[in-house]
XYZ file of C-alpha atoms in Angstrom:
707
model
C -73.951 131.483 61.521
C -71.345 128.886 60.529
C -71.717 125.285 61.433
C -70.346 123.996 64.232
C -67.906 120.938 63.916
C -70.589 118.692 65.577
C -73.180 119.880 62.918
C -70.596 119.168 60.050
C -69.955 115.668 61.269
C -73.320 115.010 61.426
C -73.987 116.296 57.835
C -71.001 114.104 56.696
C -72.331 111.024 58.257
C -75.713 111.552 56.825
C -74.215 112.087 53.154
C -72.075 108.714 53.512
C -75.172 107.002 55.006
C -77.197 108.167 52.029
C -74.249 107.318 49.516
C -74.200 103.888 51.167
C -77.873 103.263 50.910
C -77.972 104.420 47.437
C -75.279 102.012 46.537
C -76.908 99.098 48.353
C -80.136 100.174 46.710
C -78.358 100.450 43.279
C -76.606 97.148 43.742
C -79.899 95.368 44.850
C -81.622 96.849 41.813
C -78.964 95.960 39.531
C -78.732 92.409 41.203
C -82.492 92.072 40.712
C -82.338 93.309 37.301
C -79.425 91.125 36.358
C -76.892 93.701 35.697
C -77.912 94.097 31.891
C -75.258 96.711 31.288
C -72.383 94.089 32.208
C -73.647 91.914 29.133
C -71.358 93.465 26.683
C -68.311 93.575 29.231
C -68.856 89.881 30.184
C -69.333 88.875 26.572
C -66.303 90.565 25.670
C -64.285 89.107 28.754
C -65.142 85.476 27.646
C -64.434 86.148 23.976
C -60.868 87.624 24.975
C -60.436 84.468 27.542
C -61.127 81.780 24.931
C -59.910 83.807 21.823
C -63.307 82.642 20.223
C -66.425 84.533 19.286
C -68.849 84.367 22.185
C -72.627 85.413 21.839
C -75.471 86.035 24.151
C -78.791 86.162 22.333
C -82.586 85.944 22.990
C -84.629 82.531 21.878
C -84.716 82.613 17.975
C -81.953 84.999 17.256
C -79.515 82.301 16.682
C -79.186 78.951 14.824
C -81.398 76.522 16.491
C -78.965 74.281 18.571
C -81.363 71.264 18.252
C -80.810 71.182 14.439
C -77.420 70.232 13.842
C -77.787 69.999 10.225
C -78.687 73.684 9.862
C -76.126 74.610 12.531
C -73.393 72.740 10.624
C -74.391 74.916 7.413
C -74.873 78.182 8.819
C -71.932 80.952 8.228
C -70.558 81.236 11.627
C -66.806 82.219 11.699
C -65.820 84.936 14.268
C -64.494 87.109 11.458
C -67.975 87.506 9.645
C -70.165 87.505 12.841
C -72.500 90.539 13.032
C -71.491 92.477 16.449
C -75.120 92.684 17.409
C -76.056 93.884 21.082
C -76.693 90.829 23.488
C -80.098 90.200 24.824
C -81.735 87.933 27.282
C -78.821 88.209 29.505
C -79.134 87.981 33.491
C -76.215 88.188 35.836
C -76.249 87.636 39.721
C -73.079 88.308 41.907
C -74.370 87.804 45.342
C -72.594 84.709 46.959
C -71.794 83.247 43.609
C -71.519 84.528 40.142
C -74.768 83.056 38.398
C -75.110 83.765 34.507
C -78.533 83.146 32.854
C -78.891 83.463 28.969
C -81.375 82.443 26.537
C -78.824 81.313 24.177
C -75.217 80.943 24.346
C -72.741 80.268 21.584
C -68.965 79.788 21.456
C -67.464 79.917 18.102
C -65.195 77.161 16.585
C -61.675 77.427 15.739
C -60.713 79.376 12.720
C -59.653 76.235 10.791
C -62.874 74.401 11.486
C -65.507 74.201 8.909
C -68.142 72.845 11.369
C -70.844 75.245 13.121
C -70.259 76.854 16.465
C -68.091 74.711 18.937
C -71.131 75.181 21.725
C -74.666 76.096 21.390
C -76.701 76.194 24.591
C -80.475 77.062 25.058
C -81.864 78.316 28.525
C -78.286 78.153 29.682
C -77.350 78.707 33.363
C -73.908 78.895 34.834
C -72.467 79.398 38.195
C -68.849 80.149 39.286
C -67.517 80.494 42.721
C -65.442 83.521 43.195
C -62.287 81.490 43.964
C -62.613 79.588 40.680
C -62.780 82.731 38.784
C -59.430 84.168 40.708
C -57.974 80.961 39.626
C -58.941 81.000 36.027
C -57.729 84.805 36.068
C -54.352 83.298 36.903
C -54.354 80.891 34.015
C -55.617 77.710 35.596
C -58.514 75.798 33.656
C -61.880 77.310 34.334
C -63.827 75.391 36.834
C -67.623 75.886 36.746
C -69.663 75.034 39.583
C -72.894 74.319 37.794
C -74.149 74.100 34.226
C -77.756 73.617 33.244
C -79.516 73.925 29.786
C -82.421 72.832 28.130
C -80.544 71.761 25.146
C -76.898 71.771 24.543
C -74.913 70.977 21.229
C -71.122 70.638 21.250
C -68.804 70.102 18.397
C -65.442 68.508 19.193
C -62.818 68.264 16.457
C -59.215 67.086 16.256
C -57.047 66.874 13.206
C -54.596 64.571 12.269
C -51.781 66.922 13.170
C -53.094 67.272 16.626
C -54.709 70.654 16.320
C -58.002 70.489 18.450
C -60.723 73.035 18.704
C -61.032 72.485 22.339
C -57.581 74.134 22.855
C -58.349 77.719 23.085
C -56.200 80.720 22.719
C -54.799 82.657 19.588
C -54.188 80.838 16.445
C -50.450 79.959 15.993
C -48.371 81.996 13.483
C -47.770 80.359 10.060
C -43.902 80.148 10.907
C -44.343 79.034 14.389
C -43.182 75.518 15.315
C -45.925 72.910 15.700
C -47.152 72.440 19.255
C -47.833 69.091 20.873
C -50.636 67.300 19.864
C -53.851 68.354 22.090
C -55.122 65.435 24.442
C -58.358 65.271 26.232
C -56.686 66.695 29.314
C -56.226 69.936 27.545
C -60.024 70.689 28.005
C -59.906 74.064 29.548
C -63.315 73.717 31.332
C -63.943 71.557 34.537
C -67.729 71.244 35.340
C -68.770 70.116 38.772
C -72.524 69.633 38.094
C -74.343 69.203 34.827
C -78.077 69.367 34.410
C -79.412 68.714 30.976
C -82.955 68.003 29.155
C -81.543 67.281 25.733
C -78.154 67.485 24.162
C -76.012 66.547 21.171
C -72.329 65.825 20.580
C -70.517 65.764 17.424
C -66.927 64.314 17.604
C -64.541 64.159 14.573
C -61.422 62.967 15.820
C -59.013 62.391 12.802
C -55.959 61.408 15.025
C -58.010 58.320 16.453
C -59.802 57.998 13.337
C -63.057 58.424 15.622
C -66.249 59.883 14.183
C -69.155 59.699 16.379
C -72.800 61.617 16.336
C -74.377 61.213 19.952
C -77.658 62.361 21.340
C -79.149 62.634 24.752
C -82.458 63.430 26.248
C -84.307 63.044 29.492
C -87.036 60.198 30.018
C -89.356 59.673 32.844
C -88.402 55.825 32.953
C -84.868 56.016 31.802
C -83.424 53.442 34.443
C -85.157 51.285 36.847
C -88.082 53.370 36.879
C -86.180 56.671 37.738
C -86.121 59.670 35.324
C -82.877 60.083 33.728
C -81.082 60.459 30.472
C -81.416 58.011 27.513
C -78.627 58.488 24.849
C -77.689 56.925 21.654
C -74.379 57.393 19.552
C -73.459 56.100 15.988
C -70.306 56.550 14.148
C -66.891 54.814 12.945
C -63.673 54.071 14.632
C -60.946 53.067 12.486
C -63.168 52.454 9.728
C -65.407 50.160 11.846
C -68.961 51.162 12.660
C -69.581 51.865 16.210
C -72.635 52.240 18.393
C -73.599 53.151 21.950
C -76.673 53.372 23.951
C -76.623 54.987 27.395
C -79.059 55.127 30.263
C -78.953 57.045 33.789
C -80.898 57.128 36.680
C -80.724 60.850 37.243
C -81.107 64.017 34.844
C -78.021 65.591 36.638
C -74.634 64.809 37.116
C -72.532 65.724 40.312
C -68.744 65.667 39.138
C -67.417 67.574 41.981
C -64.244 66.002 43.819
C -65.983 66.997 46.972
C -69.407 65.797 46.114
C -71.188 63.784 48.752
C -73.296 61.479 46.442
C -73.183 57.957 45.674
C -72.967 58.699 41.826
C -75.413 58.339 38.947
C -76.614 54.857 38.107
C -75.484 54.151 34.495
C -75.910 51.194 32.059
C -73.845 51.472 28.846
C -73.796 49.005 25.974
C -71.759 49.652 22.911
C -70.214 48.039 19.842
C -67.064 48.656 17.761
C -66.637 46.645 14.705
C -66.859 43.030 16.338
C -66.126 44.140 19.936
C -68.625 44.552 22.287
C -69.115 46.497 25.796
C -71.723 46.380 28.555
C -71.385 48.255 31.886
C -73.658 48.712 34.831
C -72.679 50.931 37.616
C -72.198 54.414 39.085
C -70.498 57.349 37.426
C -69.011 60.086 39.247
C -67.780 58.652 42.208
C -67.314 61.128 45.079
C -63.791 60.270 45.679
C -62.458 61.315 42.319
C -63.300 64.327 39.943
C -64.013 61.851 37.223
C -64.840 58.189 38.235
C -67.059 55.234 37.912
C -67.405 51.716 39.374
C -69.427 48.947 38.400
C -69.528 45.454 36.420
C -68.584 45.139 32.887
C -68.497 42.512 30.048
C -66.230 42.883 27.098
C -65.812 40.811 23.921
C -64.061 41.071 20.736
C -61.670 39.710 18.035
C -58.447 40.619 19.878
C -57.335 42.174 23.142
C -55.119 44.481 21.304
C -57.842 46.301 19.523
C -59.406 47.116 23.004
C -56.404 48.473 24.544
C -55.539 50.665 21.552
C -58.103 53.467 22.108
C -57.094 53.664 25.938
C -53.479 53.793 25.058
C -52.861 50.349 26.813
C -50.559 47.822 25.279
C -52.122 44.347 25.210
C -51.047 41.143 22.991
C -52.850 40.539 19.809
C -54.785 37.368 20.592
C -57.613 35.154 19.341
C -61.254 36.253 19.925
C -62.001 36.732 23.618
C -64.655 37.478 26.274
C -64.386 38.756 29.718
C -66.118 39.984 32.527
C -65.216 41.824 35.859
C -65.408 44.802 37.946
C -63.799 48.170 37.456
C -63.282 51.521 39.240
C -61.836 54.615 38.037
C -60.828 57.691 39.843
C -59.048 60.539 37.909
C -56.096 58.606 36.343
C -56.263 55.413 37.887
C -58.160 52.705 36.778
C -58.486 49.271 38.657
C -60.038 46.157 37.390
C -60.642 42.531 38.678
C -61.295 40.259 35.812
C -63.226 37.581 37.181
C -63.377 35.620 33.937
C -61.810 35.952 30.603
C -61.862 33.225 27.803
C -59.290 33.992 24.924
C -59.874 31.226 22.429
C -59.473 28.002 24.364
C -57.812 29.869 27.244
C -59.358 30.772 30.714
C -57.829 33.512 32.483
C -58.115 36.167 35.211
C -56.347 38.821 37.349
C -56.280 42.089 39.017
C -54.748 45.206 37.215
C -54.002 48.785 37.934
C -53.668 51.272 35.102
C -52.113 54.543 35.973
C -51.639 57.861 33.883
C -48.522 59.509 35.395
C -48.472 62.904 34.089
C -48.012 64.704 30.719
C -44.305 63.577 30.394
C -44.450 59.899 31.714
C -45.947 57.104 29.896
C -48.709 55.106 31.571
C -48.153 52.098 33.606
C -49.932 48.841 33.882
C -49.289 46.615 37.051
C -50.958 43.608 38.568
C -51.213 39.853 38.542
C -52.265 37.664 35.566
C -53.687 34.066 36.675
C -55.722 31.462 35.267
C -56.636 27.814 35.046
C -55.286 27.676 31.372
C -53.568 29.345 28.658
C -53.142 27.834 25.160
C -50.103 29.074 23.458
C -51.951 29.355 19.924
C -54.424 31.893 21.430
C -51.361 34.362 21.653
C -50.034 33.284 18.269
C -51.411 36.645 16.767
C -48.868 38.689 18.876
C -46.000 36.882 17.058
C -47.608 37.327 13.834
C -49.376 33.968 13.323
C -53.120 33.214 13.159
C -55.091 31.992 16.042
C -56.127 28.320 16.570
C -59.358 27.538 15.234
C -60.190 25.185 18.208
C -61.523 22.580 15.897
C -58.794 20.869 14.151
C -56.356 20.587 16.622
C -54.035 23.090 14.834
C -54.058 26.749 14.457
C -54.531 28.523 11.080
C -51.042 29.454 11.614
C -50.157 25.892 11.032
C -52.165 25.738 7.671
C -50.029 26.743 4.638
C -50.499 30.218 3.361
C -52.469 31.126 0.240
C -50.719 30.160 -2.975
C -48.379 32.738 -4.264
C -48.178 34.659 -1.033
C -44.846 35.505 0.280
C -45.522 33.213 3.216
C -46.615 30.142 1.346
C -45.170 27.003 2.714
C -43.832 28.741 5.681
C -44.662 27.901 9.311
C -42.684 30.903 11.063
C -44.868 33.871 11.229
C -43.905 36.518 8.603
C -45.833 39.589 9.715
C -44.123 42.539 11.088
C -44.331 43.211 15.066
C -46.235 46.365 16.046
C -43.053 47.823 17.752
C -44.514 51.321 18.410
C -47.073 49.768 20.676
C -44.326 48.627 23.045
C -43.608 52.445 23.859
C -46.753 53.659 24.542
C -46.876 52.410 28.219
C -44.827 50.604 31.012
C -45.792 47.310 32.761
C -44.806 45.040 35.534
C -47.286 42.146 35.800
C -46.855 38.848 37.762
C -47.939 35.678 35.869
C -49.322 32.798 37.835
C -50.961 30.155 35.478
C -52.067 26.720 36.410
C -51.357 25.379 32.935
C -49.793 26.370 29.936
C -50.929 24.329 26.848
C -48.159 24.204 24.044
C -50.720 23.120 21.483
C -49.986 19.725 20.393
C -52.401 16.843 21.710
C -49.552 14.591 22.456
C -47.244 17.144 24.149
C -47.996 17.410 28.077
C -48.892 20.865 29.119
C -46.622 22.915 31.492
C -48.019 23.207 35.001
C -47.718 25.471 37.047
C -45.929 28.391 35.188
C -44.532 31.282 36.991
C -43.073 34.442 35.498
C -42.813 38.075 35.613
C -43.852 40.340 32.551
C -41.745 43.752 32.389
C -42.248 46.367 29.619
C -40.221 49.667 29.964
C -38.954 52.048 27.463
C -39.883 49.573 24.410
C -38.066 46.631 25.939
C -40.483 43.680 26.842
C -39.066 41.194 29.292
C -40.256 37.902 30.513
C -38.127 37.117 33.593
C -38.183 34.504 36.399
C -39.714 32.035 34.054
C -40.282 28.863 35.968
C -42.428 26.037 34.481
C -42.832 22.425 35.838
C -43.705 19.695 33.469
C -43.190 15.749 33.282
C -41.237 15.624 36.571
C -38.805 18.288 35.267
C -38.247 22.352 35.131
C -37.926 24.813 32.568
C -36.588 28.101 33.745
C -34.901 31.209 32.109
C -35.917 34.595 30.567
C -36.796 36.092 26.972
C -36.735 39.762 26.022
C -37.681 41.754 22.917
C -36.375 45.277 22.486
C -38.637 47.320 20.360
C -37.083 50.676 21.056
C -35.166 50.867 17.683
C -36.721 50.413 14.204
C -35.297 46.913 13.989
C -36.123 44.942 16.965
C -33.409 43.069 19.088
C -34.248 39.673 20.838
C -32.743 37.200 23.070
C -33.439 33.995 25.167
C -32.049 32.025 27.620
C -33.759 28.882 28.602
C -32.983 25.780 30.549
C -34.681 22.700 31.193
C -33.787 19.580 33.859
C -35.154 16.335 34.293
C -37.897 16.246 31.877
C -39.425 12.735 31.635
C -39.582 12.149 27.886
C -42.253 9.381 28.066
C -44.542 11.489 30.006
C -43.934 14.908 28.192
C -44.526 13.423 24.771
C -47.209 10.931 24.441
C -46.183 7.990 22.374
C -49.495 5.730 21.755
C -48.298 2.061 21.313
C -49.878 -1.408 21.756
C -50.426 -2.790 24.984
C -47.297 -4.266 26.580
C -45.037 -2.378 24.058
C -42.471 -0.024 25.649
C -42.442 3.693 24.664
C -40.331 4.498 21.678
C -38.149 6.801 23.710
C -37.978 7.182 27.571
C -35.587 8.919 30.091
C -34.853 12.401 31.350
C -34.021 15.381 29.173
C -31.783 18.127 30.061
C -31.044 21.139 27.797
C -29.858 24.690 27.578
C -30.514 27.184 24.669
C -29.154 30.758 24.353
C -29.991 32.591 21.201
C -30.026 36.332 20.020
C -31.206 38.090 16.797
C -32.596 41.021 14.904
C -35.534 41.530 12.862
C -38.976 43.206 12.509
C -40.965 39.748 12.433
C -40.679 36.370 14.196
C -39.166 34.827 11.022
C -36.551 37.573 10.653
C -35.587 37.295 14.142
C -35.000 33.333 13.757
C -33.395 33.925 10.453
C -30.670 36.198 11.905
C -30.319 34.012 15.090
C -26.868 33.411 16.686
C -25.983 31.150 19.703
C -25.792 27.753 20.890
C -27.420 24.776 22.872
C -27.141 21.396 24.210
C -29.243 18.538 24.909
C -28.427 15.478 27.096
C -30.468 12.265 27.296
C -29.892 10.432 30.657
C -31.650 7.061 31.782
C -32.577 6.701 28.486
C -34.401 3.922 26.697
C -34.956 3.353 22.944
C -37.604 1.059 21.119
C -35.291 -1.928 19.654
C -37.656 -2.048 16.726
C -37.542 1.719 15.982
C -33.688 1.576 16.190
C -33.663 -1.553 13.572
C -35.934 0.194 11.298
C -33.741 3.348 11.530
C -30.787 1.024 10.277
C -32.909 -0.927 7.665
C -32.170 -3.986 9.366
C -34.879 -6.121 7.942
C -33.964 -9.402 9.612
C -33.874 -8.098 13.113
C -36.928 -5.612 12.585
C -38.927 -8.674 11.145
C -37.698 -10.951 14.251
C -38.981 -7.904 16.769
C -42.167 -7.842 15.199
C -42.831 -11.439 15.723
C -41.590 -11.837 19.237
C -42.403 -8.281 20.534
C -40.267 -5.298 20.934
C -38.042 -4.407 23.830
C -36.394 -1.404 25.020
C -32.581 -0.837 24.768
C -30.761 1.166 27.220
C -29.319 4.303 25.909
C -25.864 4.824 27.519
C -25.217 8.099 25.490
C -27.559 10.574 24.280
C -26.466 14.101 23.515
C -26.245 17.021 20.989
C -24.507 20.327 20.830
C -25.958 22.788 18.527
C -24.202 25.930 16.895
C -26.295 28.719 15.509
C -24.981 31.113 13.060
C -27.365 33.534 11.047
C -30.054 31.363 11.396
C -28.300 28.141 10.453
C -28.522 25.438 13.097
C -25.837 22.656 12.746
C -25.222 19.779 15.279
C -21.595 19.900 16.127
C -22.099 16.455 17.767
C -25.643 14.601 17.947
C -25.109 10.841 19.066
C -27.227 8.099 20.459
C -25.461 4.882 21.631
C -26.840 1.654 22.638
C -25.527 -1.917 23.021
C -27.000 -2.613 19.509
C -25.929 0.430 17.400
C -24.765 4.083 17.517
C -26.552 6.933 15.513
C -24.903 9.862 14.574
C -26.616 12.833 12.994
C -24.992 15.787 10.927
C -26.182 18.217 8.362
C -28.400 21.431 9.452
C -31.535 23.299 9.630
C -32.028 26.830 8.210
C -34.408 29.150 10.130
C -34.236 31.626 7.124
C -35.425 29.339 4.516
C -37.150 26.808 6.843
C -35.268 24.046 4.835
C -33.995 20.625 6.466
C -30.747 18.779 5.487
C -30.079 16.208 8.118
C -28.690 12.927 7.857
C -28.638 9.946 10.408
C -26.002 7.335 10.045
C -26.624 3.945 12.106
C -23.339 2.044 13.088
C -24.227 -1.536 14.015
C -22.301 -3.650 16.659
C -23.770 -6.862 15.745
C -23.999 -8.966 12.482
C -27.305 -9.176 10.371
C -27.571 -11.140 6.946
C -30.214 -8.419 5.754
C -29.132 -5.225 6.943
C -28.822 -2.572 4.310
C -27.545 -0.052 6.846
C -28.117 3.107 4.555
C -28.109 6.587 5.906
C -31.482 8.351 6.381
C -32.100 11.716 4.997
C -34.427 14.252 6.700
C -35.222 16.851 3.965
C -37.776 19.156 2.889
C -39.217 22.200 5.043
C -40.385 22.468 8.471
C -44.060 22.670 7.094
C -43.479 19.412 4.794
C -40.512 17.290 6.095
C -39.438 14.074 4.124
C -37.535 10.956 5.476
C -35.921 8.670 3.113
C -32.992 6.313 2.755
C -30.030 7.016 0.752
C -30.690 5.063 -2.399
C -27.128 5.192 -3.698
C -25.852 4.030 -0.420
C -28.007 1.000 -0.576
C -26.938 0.206 -4.092
C -23.082 0.506 -2.774
C -23.839 -1.706 0.116
C -25.142 -4.447 -2.468
C -21.780 -3.854 -4.052
C -19.880 -3.956 -0.825
C -18.965 -0.718 0.088
C -18.195 0.980 3.536
C -21.233 2.497 4.883
C -19.858 5.362 7.030
C -17.198 6.632 4.828
C -18.788 10.119 4.529
C -19.147 10.720 8.074
C -17.338 13.904 8.973
C -14.720 13.864 11.762
C -16.309 14.692 15.016
C -15.476 17.623 16.981
C -14.343 17.226 20.553
C -17.146 19.482 21.754
C -18.913 17.429 24.649
C -16.423 18.205 27.028
C -17.642 21.786 27.057
C -21.173 20.635 28.386
C -20.873 20.738 32.098
C -23.863 22.641 33.704
C -23.711 20.937 37.302
C -26.769 18.689 36.345
C -26.257 15.492 38.535
C -28.883 13.481 36.569
C -27.199 14.197 33.300
C -23.529 13.728 34.306
C -23.401 9.716 33.814
C -24.802 10.364 30.136
C -22.311 13.214 29.606
C -19.357 10.834 30.603
C -20.862 7.950 28.556
C -20.930 10.159 25.632
C -17.308 11.595 26.203
C -16.194 7.765 25.996
C -18.135 7.084 22.860
C -16.692 10.144 20.859
C -13.202 9.188 22.179
C -13.643 5.549 20.773
C -14.943 7.059 17.519
C -12.183 9.489 17.210
C -9.582 6.563 17.920
C -11.012 4.252 15.332
C -10.669 6.858 12.629
C -7.150 7.540 13.225
């Protein structure tokens, strides 16, 4: 009898149920057994995905990962690796993909002479299915959890940018060079890490950084809690580096959606003479990679600290600073609570952002502080910092005999122009005081400015400084985008009280040698690779006006070598002569500064100055001529010559002119005709206008008298 349709359906349902049951039982059995028959396919899939040799093996079947010496000497290239069947493999697919192997090895790049890139013992890895799907579509592989009893990692980057953490097929010999690998190219993201002991060997030829680090669990690692204790030794740019690490946990939660408060961390390190200590928490839940805490930092120069982070900082004197820092992914924020650079006392708040692979990083914020000493920034322009003892910097001391800079005071060292292109910056500057470095020159207080750096052009805008009841304002810029830098400045000063700005110690009751208000303007441009070259190529102009002026009568008589009147003033006491006219107009061409007009006029005498100063050779050649307005029986009235160099000027009277004076001769026959250039000075300075008008009258009288 043939089966009825109902019987057939029942039989079909029974067969389907039996098949489903068998599948469930088979899946359960395979899940319980760890899917051992998938070991070879998984190993093959990983090797194909990474383009590296990948091995799963039982304990003792591979090079001991805890022995880096043996590991490094073992022949492990993927080309010669034996094709042994993987063992000690357990895979579970329910809920998440979980893989456990006794020993996991990932081979190194074909060009590397090191051992395997990664060796892990008792390794356990977990993936979410969504993360595996994203990796299959080409995104970096994200691993939810990694645990191991021991882990050895060898990272290597060559000077040409090739890095062993950049996976994939090796480039063909005739292929164009690829972009240098960065740490952002790491193809694996780990959410949680648990480790008993580990070792990291880093050889980064591009940054000249070579480090061998170890980490292990300890029952009392930090504040009585079990955690990791790590040590690192190595070299950075030929300087020794060392690092010690303590954490308050044996696991690290790095997931961006983690709901923990991070892992307590204490870090201390040294690189050459630079030292760092940090106390805080690592892996803040608000960022995939984050930290926050307090730090202390010290070293020989800020530039050395900024270099490894890709931050352009000025070359400075030795410094120490402390503050707080927080970092989330590519945003680093710091509050500098106290920073001492040489004798300077600074602080501020800054934000450093990495803005993607195609954009340079950006630094923004505010620099403030109680005092900044100009000599502490001297190394930034090629000079040595102030030693803080002698009252002058090492830049002021003569160079070693025979050196190219012997006898020079202008810095000769080339600028580090490439450093201006590695980042952009926008920093507001608000200083209580800027010390100019000479004990008799009053500081600028306060100082406000805006520092901009973009595309290799450094600019100081909106400069506003106050001193001696006056003001200095303007801007400066340095364009380092080309091999030879270009620079420029446009600075102006109004109302500077000369007797306050420059201290002039005298006996009680004696007037200052010079008093009054100074107004000035200076506009220059140049080219070069150092401060000395920039000034040696300078072109531009400037002017100075002295209003409400007072000049020591005694100083003026000595300048004119009027022995009779000078001796009389020494007996009865000095007095102050009113300066009716004090002005100078300067022309600068190819580093040569020449006064077109430089004159000081009083009721007693008129002083004219001519000659020049070479910024290229730093040599002085100025002559001061004194024209008396009264009679004196013992006045030699010889010109005064200011010669020598900026580092060693000399002042002496004209001996030949003195002889001609004794043989009667005209004193001022050699004075060159005056250029009618003061009429060009008209900057709207109401305080300077009376002095300018007086100087115009003096010049006109002089020109009329020489016709």
